[in-house]
Coordinates of C-alpha atoms and ligand atoms in Angstrom, one line a residue:
M1 CA 21.3 -3.6 -10.1
T2 CA 18.2 -5.2 -11.4
L3 CA 19.9 -8.5 -12.0
A4 CA 21.3 -8.5 -8.5
L5 CA 17.9 -7.9 -7.1
G6 CA 16.4 -10.6 -9.3
R7 CA 18.9 -13.2 -8.1
S8 CA 18.7 -12.5 -4.5
A9 CA 14.8 -12.5 -4.7
G10 CA 15.1 -15.8 -6.4
T11 CA 17.1 -17.3 -3.6
S12 CA 15.0 -15.9 -0.7
G13 CA 12.0 -16.9 -2.9
R14 CA 12.8 -20.5 -2.4
V15 CA 13.3 -20.0 1.3
T16 CA 9.9 -18.4 1.6
Q17 CA 8.3 -21.1 -0.5
A18 CA 9.9 -23.7 1.9
A19 CA 8.7 -21.8 5.0
R20 CA 5.2 -21.6 3.5
A21 CA 5.2 -25.3 2.7
D22 CA 6.1 -25.9 6.5
V23 CA 3.1 -23.9 7.9
R24 CA 0.6 -25.9 9.8
L25 CA -2.6 -23.8 10.2
P26 CA -4.6 -24.1 13.2
A27 CA -8.3 -25.0 13.1
P28 CA -10.4 -21.9 13.1
S29 CA -12.0 -21.2 16.5
S30 CA -15.0 -19.7 14.6
T31 CA -15.7 -21.2 11.2
A32 CA -17.4 -19.3 8.4
A33 CA -21.1 -20.0 8.0
P34 CA -21.7 -22.7 5.3
V35 CA -22.1 -21.4 1.9
P36 CA -25.5 -22.1 0.4
A37 CA -25.2 -24.3 -2.8
G38 CA -27.2 -21.8 -4.7
V39 CA -24.7 -19.0 -4.6
Q40 CA -23.4 -20.0 -7.9
V41 CA -25.5 -19.3 -11.1
R42 CA -25.1 -22.3 -13.4
A43 CA -24.6 -20.8 -16.8
A44 CA -21.8 -21.4 -19.3
G45 CA -19.1 -18.9 -18.9
M46 CA -20.2 -17.7 -15.5
T47 CA -17.7 -16.5 -13.0
P48 CA -17.0 -18.8 -10.1
W49 CA -18.5 -17.5 -6.8
A50 CA -15.3 -18.5 -5.0
T51 CA -12.3 -17.1 -6.9
P52 CA -9.5 -19.8 -7.3
P53 CA -6.4 -18.2 -5.5
D54 CA -4.3 -18.7 -8.6
A55 CA -7.0 -16.6 -10.5
F56 CA -7.4 -13.9 -7.8
Y57 CA -6.4 -10.4 -9.2
R58 CA -3.1 -9.1 -7.9
I59 CA -2.4 -5.4 -7.3
D60 CA 0.7 -4.0 -5.5
T61 CA 3.5 -1.6 -6.0
A62 CA 6.1 -4.3 -5.4
L63 CA 8.6 -4.8 -8.3
V64 CA 10.0 -7.8 -6.5
V65 CA 7.5 -9.7 -4.2
P66 CA 8.6 -9.2 -0.5
Q67 CA 10.0 -12.4 1.0
V68 CA 9.0 -12.4 4.6
D69 CA 10.2 -15.2 6.9
P70 CA 7.3 -16.1 9.3
S71 CA 9.9 -17.2 12.0
T72 CA 11.2 -13.6 12.2
W73 CA 7.9 -11.8 11.3
Q74 CA 6.6 -9.4 13.9
L75 CA 3.7 -7.0 14.0
R76 CA 4.1 -3.9 16.1
V77 CA 1.0 -2.1 17.2
H78 CA 1.9 1.4 18.5
G79 CA 1.0 5.1 18.3
L80 CA -2.1 6.5 20.1
V81 CA -2.3 3.4 22.4
E82 CA -2.2 2.9 26.1
Q83 CA -0.2 -0.4 25.6
E84 CA 2.2 -1.2 22.8
V85 CA 1.8 -4.6 21.5
T86 CA 4.2 -6.8 19.5
L87 CA 2.8 -10.0 18.0
T88 CA 5.0 -12.9 16.7
W89 CA 3.9 -15.6 14.1
D90 CA 3.7 -18.3 16.8
E91 CA 1.5 -16.0 19.0
L92 CA -0.7 -15.2 16.1
L93 CA -1.1 -18.9 15.1
A94 CA -1.8 -19.7 18.8
S95 CA -4.7 -17.1 18.9
P96 CA -8.3 -17.8 18.2
L97 CA -8.6 -17.4 14.5
E98 CA -11.8 -16.6 12.6
E99 CA -12.8 -17.6 9.2
A100 CA -14.8 -15.3 6.8
W101 CA -15.8 -15.0 3.2
V102 CA -14.9 -11.5 2.0
T103 CA -15.0 -10.0 -1.4
L104 CA -12.0 -7.9 -2.1
C105 CA -11.9 -5.2 -4.8
C106 CA -9.6 -2.6 -6.1
V107 CA -10.5 1.1 -6.3
S108 CA -8.9 1.2 -9.8
N109 CA -11.4 -1.4 -11.1
P110 CA -13.2 0.3 -14.0
V111 CA -16.9 -0.3 -14.4
G112 CA -17.2 -3.9 -15.7
G113 CA -13.6 -4.8 -14.7
D114 CA -12.2 -7.8 -13.0
L115 CA -10.2 -6.4 -10.2
V116 CA -12.5 -8.1 -7.7
G117 CA -12.4 -11.5 -6.1
N118 CA -14.1 -13.6 -3.4
Q119 CA -12.4 -15.8 -1.0
R120 CA -12.5 -17.5 2.4
W121 CA -10.0 -15.8 4.7
L122 CA -8.7 -17.0 8.2
G123 CA -7.2 -14.6 10.6
L124 CA -7.2 -12.9 14.0
P125 CA -9.9 -10.2 14.2
V126 CA -8.0 -6.9 14.3
R127 CA -10.4 -5.7 17.0
R128 CA -8.9 -8.2 19.5
L129 CA -5.4 -7.0 18.9
L130 CA -6.6 -3.3 19.2
A131 CA -8.4 -4.1 22.4
R132 CA -5.1 -5.3 23.9
A133 CA -3.4 -2.0 22.7
R134 CA -6.3 0.2 23.8
P135 CA -6.4 3.2 21.4
T136 CA -6.7 6.5 23.2
A137 CA -9.4 9.1 22.7
G138 CA -8.9 11.1 19.4
A139 CA -7.5 8.2 17.4
D140 CA -9.5 7.7 14.3
M141 CA -7.2 5.9 11.9
V142 CA -4.8 2.9 11.7
L143 CA -1.8 3.4 9.4
S144 CA -0.6 -0.1 8.3
T145 CA 2.8 -0.6 6.8
S146 CA 4.1 -3.5 4.8
A147 CA 7.6 -5.0 4.8
D148 CA 8.3 -3.0 1.7
G149 CA 7.2 0.2 3.1
W150 CA 3.8 0.6 1.5
T151 CA 1.0 2.1 3.7
A152 CA -2.7 2.3 3.9
S153 CA -4.9 4.4 6.2
T154 CA -8.0 2.5 7.5
P155 CA -10.7 4.2 9.7
L156 CA -10.4 2.9 13.3
T157 CA -14.1 2.1 13.4
A158 CA -13.8 -0.3 10.6
L159 CA -11.2 -2.3 12.7
T160 CA -13.0 -2.1 15.9
D161 CA -16.7 -2.7 15.1
D162 CA -18.2 -6.2 14.7
R163 CA -17.2 -6.7 11.0
A164 CA -14.7 -9.5 10.1
A165 CA -11.6 -7.2 9.7
L166 CA -8.8 -9.8 9.7
L167 CA -5.1 -10.1 10.3
A168 CA -5.3 -13.0 7.8
V169 CA -2.9 -15.8 7.6
A170 CA -4.8 -18.0 5.1
M171 CA -6.9 -17.8 1.9
D172 CA -9.0 -20.9 0.7
G173 CA -7.8 -22.9 3.6
A174 CA -4.0 -22.6 2.8
P175 CA -1.3 -20.2 3.8
L176 CA -1.4 -16.9 1.9
P177 CA 0.2 -17.1 -1.6
V178 CA 3.4 -15.1 -1.5
E179 CA 2.0 -12.6 -4.0
H180 CA -1.1 -12.2 -1.9
G181 CA 0.9 -11.2 1.3
F182 CA 2.4 -14.3 3.0
P183 CA 2.7 -14.6 5.9
V184 CA 0.2 -12.0 7.0
R185 CA -2.1 -9.4 5.4
L186 CA -5.1 -7.4 6.4
V187 CA -8.6 -7.9 4.9
V188 CA -11.3 -5.5 5.8
P189 CA -15.0 -5.9 4.5
G190 CA -16.4 -2.8 2.9
L191 CA -13.3 -0.9 2.0
Y192 CA -11.2 -0.8 -1.2
G193 CA -7.9 -2.6 -1.0
Y194 CA -5.8 0.5 -1.1
V195 CA -7.1 1.6 2.3
S196 CA -7.2 -1.6 4.1
A197 CA -5.7 -4.8 2.5
T198 CA -2.0 -4.3 3.4
K199 CA -0.1 -7.5 2.3
W200 CA 3.1 -8.5 4.1
V201 CA 2.0 -6.3 7.0
V202 CA 4.4 -5.6 9.7
D203 CA 3.3 -2.4 11.5
L204 CA 0.0 -1.0 12.8
E205 CA 0.3 2.7 14.0
V206 CA -2.9 4.0 15.7
T207 CA -3.1 7.6 14.6
R208 CA -5.4 10.3 13.2
F209 CA -6.4 11.2 9.5
A210 CA -5.4 14.8 10.4
D211 CA -1.8 13.6 11.3
A212 CA -0.8 11.0 8.7
T213 CA -1.4 10.0 5.1
A214 CA -0.9 6.7 3.2
Y215 CA 0.7 5.8 -0.1
W216 CA -2.2 6.3 -2.6
T217 CA -3.5 9.3 -0.6
D218 CA -0.3 11.1 -1.3
R219 CA -0.8 10.4 -5.0
G220 CA -4.2 11.9 -5.4
W221 CA -6.6 9.2 -4.2
S222 CA -9.2 9.7 -1.4
A223 CA -8.1 9.1 2.2
Q224 CA -11.5 7.4 2.7
G225 CA -12.3 4.4 0.4
P226 CA -15.6 2.7 1.2
V227 CA -16.5 0.3 -1.6
K228 CA -19.2 1.6 -4.0
T229 CA -22.1 -0.7 -4.9
Q230 CA -21.4 -2.1 -8.4
S231 CA -22.6 -4.8 -10.7
R232 CA -21.3 -6.5 -13.8
I233 CA -22.6 -8.5 -16.8
D234 CA -20.5 -11.7 -17.3
V235 CA -22.9 -13.7 -19.6
P236 CA -23.2 -13.3 -22.6
R237 CA -19.9 -11.7 -23.6
E238 CA -19.4 -8.3 -25.0
G239 CA -20.1 -8.4 -28.8
A240 CA -21.7 -11.9 -28.7
L241 CA -24.0 -13.1 -31.4
V242 CA -27.0 -14.9 -29.9
P243 CA -30.0 -16.5 -31.6
A244 CA -33.4 -14.8 -30.9
G245 CA -35.4 -16.3 -28.2
D246 CA -34.6 -17.0 -24.5
V247 CA -31.1 -15.8 -23.6
T248 CA -29.6 -16.1 -20.1
V249 CA -28.1 -12.9 -18.8
A250 CA -26.1 -13.3 -15.6
G251 CA -23.4 -11.7 -13.6
V252 CA -22.2 -10.5 -10.2
A253 CA -22.9 -7.6 -8.0
W254 CA -21.3 -6.3 -4.9
A255 CA -22.0 -3.9 -2.0
Q256 CA -19.6 -5.2 0.7
H257 CA -20.8 -4.8 4.3
R258 CA -24.3 -3.5 3.2
G259 CA -25.4 -6.4 1.1
V260 CA -26.9 -6.5 -2.4
T261 CA -30.6 -6.2 -2.2
G262 CA -31.6 -6.4 -5.8
V263 CA -30.2 -6.4 -9.4
Q264 CA -32.0 -5.1 -12.4
V265 CA -31.2 -5.3 -16.1
R266 CA -32.4 -3.0 -18.8
V267 CA -32.4 -3.6 -22.7
D268 CA -31.6 -0.5 -24.8
D269 CA -33.8 2.3 -23.4
G270 CA -36.5 0.0 -22.0
P271 CA -37.7 -0.5 -18.4
W272 CA -35.5 -2.0 -15.7
H273 CA -36.3 -5.7 -15.1
D274 CA -35.8 -7.4 -11.8
T275 CA -33.4 -10.4 -12.1
T276 CA -33.2 -13.4 -9.9
L277 CA -30.7 -13.2 -7.1
A278 CA -28.7 -16.4 -6.5
D279 CA -28.3 -17.5 -2.8
D280 CA -26.7 -15.1 -0.4
G281 CA -23.2 -15.8 0.8
G282 CA -23.4 -12.9 3.4
I283 CA -23.3 -9.0 3.1
D284 CA -19.5 -9.0 2.8
T285 CA -19.5 -11.2 -0.4
W286 CA -20.6 -10.5 -4.0
R287 CA -23.9 -11.9 -5.2
Q288 CA -24.7 -13.6 -8.4
W289 CA -27.8 -12.9 -10.5
S290 CA -29.5 -14.1 -13.7
W291 CA -32.3 -13.1 -16.0
T292 CA -33.9 -14.7 -19.0
W293 CA -34.2 -12.3 -21.7
A294 CA -36.7 -12.8 -24.5
A295 CA -34.3 -11.5 -27.2
E296 CA -35.5 -10.1 -30.4
R297 CA -33.5 -9.6 -33.6
G298 CA -31.3 -6.7 -33.9
D299 CA -28.3 -5.0 -32.1
H300 CA -29.0 -4.2 -28.4
V301 CA -27.3 -2.8 -25.4
L302 CA -27.8 -4.4 -22.1
R303 CA -27.2 -2.5 -18.8
V304 CA -27.1 -3.6 -15.2
R305 CA -27.6 -1.9 -11.8
A306 CA -27.5 -3.3 -8.3
S307 CA -29.3 -2.0 -5.2
D308 CA -28.1 -2.0 -1.6
P309 CA -30.3 -1.0 1.4
S310 CA -29.9 2.7 0.5
G311 CA -31.3 2.2 -3.0
P312 CA -30.0 1.5 -6.6
Q313 CA -26.3 2.2 -7.5
T314 CA -25.8 5.5 -9.5
G315 CA -25.6 5.6 -13.2
A316 CA -23.6 8.8 -13.1
V317 CA -20.3 8.1 -14.9
Q318 CA -17.2 8.7 -12.8
D319 CA -13.6 7.5 -13.4
V320 CA -11.7 5.5 -10.9
V321 CA -9.8 8.5 -9.4
P322 CA -10.1 9.6 -6.6
D323 CA -12.5 7.1 -4.8
G324 CA -13.8 4.5 -7.3
A325 CA -15.7 4.3 -10.6
T326 CA -19.4 4.7 -11.0
G327 CA -21.8 4.1 -13.8
Y328 CA -23.7 1.1 -15.3
D329 CA -21.8 -1.8 -16.9
E330 CA -23.1 -2.3 -20.4
L331 CA -22.7 -4.8 -23.0
R332 CA -23.5 -4.9 -26.8
V333 CA -25.1 -8.1 -28.3
S334 CA -26.3 -8.9 -31.8
V335 CA -29.5 -11.1 -31.9
T336 CA -29.7 -13.0 -35.1
Ligands
LIG401 N1 2.2 -4.2 0.7 C1 1.1 -3.8 -0.2 N2 -0.1 -4.3 0.0 C2 -1.2 -3.9 -0.7 C3 -0.9 -3.1 -1.9 C4 0.4 -2.8 -2.2 O1 0.8 -2.1 -3.3 N3 1.4 -3.1 -1.3 N4 -1.9 -2.9 -2.8 C5 -3.3 -2.9 -2.1 C6 -4.4 -2.8 -3.2 S1 -4.5 -1.4 -4.0 C7 -5.3 -3.9 -3.3 S2 -6.6 -3.7 -4.4 C8 -5.0 -5.1 -2.7 C9 -5.0 -6.3 -3.6 O2 -4.8 -7.5 -3.0 P1 -4.5 -8.8 -3.8 O3 -3.2 -8.5 -4.7 O4 -4.3 -9.8 -2.9 O5 -5.7 -9.0 -4.7 O6 -3.8 -5.2 -1.9 C10 -3.6 -4.0 -1.2 N5 -2.5 -4.3 -0.4
LIG402 MO1 -6.3 -1.6 -5.2

């Protein structure tokens, strides 16, 4: 059974790769605002602001990556709508497509973890598709389904307000990598992937939270999954030995669709110090920061916290279940 699955996936995998190689992406009708040169902190070992697609984290339940042929792909929009809509691949590529930088992260990312990445997506704003379908009064959720039957429940407002919620066909200017959802996936700023980022998407049902539940909600995770404001220290590394004197401390922070307004670092039980924020790539992307520490001999613990417009992130320690981890990322360093 496993072998047979493996073999057929291999064959269709080649077909999908060929179809992917044949895709001619249209020019965006709306390009992303140019990224300021200073989004990147220049420090050895620092995370790239734009995550290379082949280094982008991958999370899904697929044992075998779904192989979806764009020439037969269709998206059905139905449920609590006045007008059912079916969209084909050619219709999608002929639509005005918008480009946006969006940082995607996973609800199961532990504090300090790396299940987060930032990329430039190209796609049809979902709000345009929903405007054609015209959701009826009382609808408050869209249940999206993938070719392999995975589901996500997304608040209708996040798909109809002015944010860049996209039915995406490209990442980093190229068709989506197969494992990241080729040919079409959802990307919604401000929400964890499990309630928004359906890969290999084929169906959107406009419904109500009271009437339907999604894959991870049925397994103990929260129905609502707004991203929590978080920060991470990337430089120096955990357990590093550093010479006394000026040491660069740097990392990333994210508060998608609210924006990072500040990042502070603290040494042991000392005061919080403001760090220098790198240039801003927009409220839907992560933000880099750096701080020069006058390091004194001994073993120290560094902690970080980010602020969004509502204030600093919480230091209360919570596990990833049911709606995302909280607490400060911390790092031990020995100053010699
Ligand atoms: N079809 C499908 N889409 C999915 C998932 C899945 O299991 N199946 N996982 C979701 C989760 S939990 C996350 S965090 C993101 C991850 O997207 P990526 O693998 O492109 O980083 O995809 C989302 N979309
Ligand atoms: Mo996730």
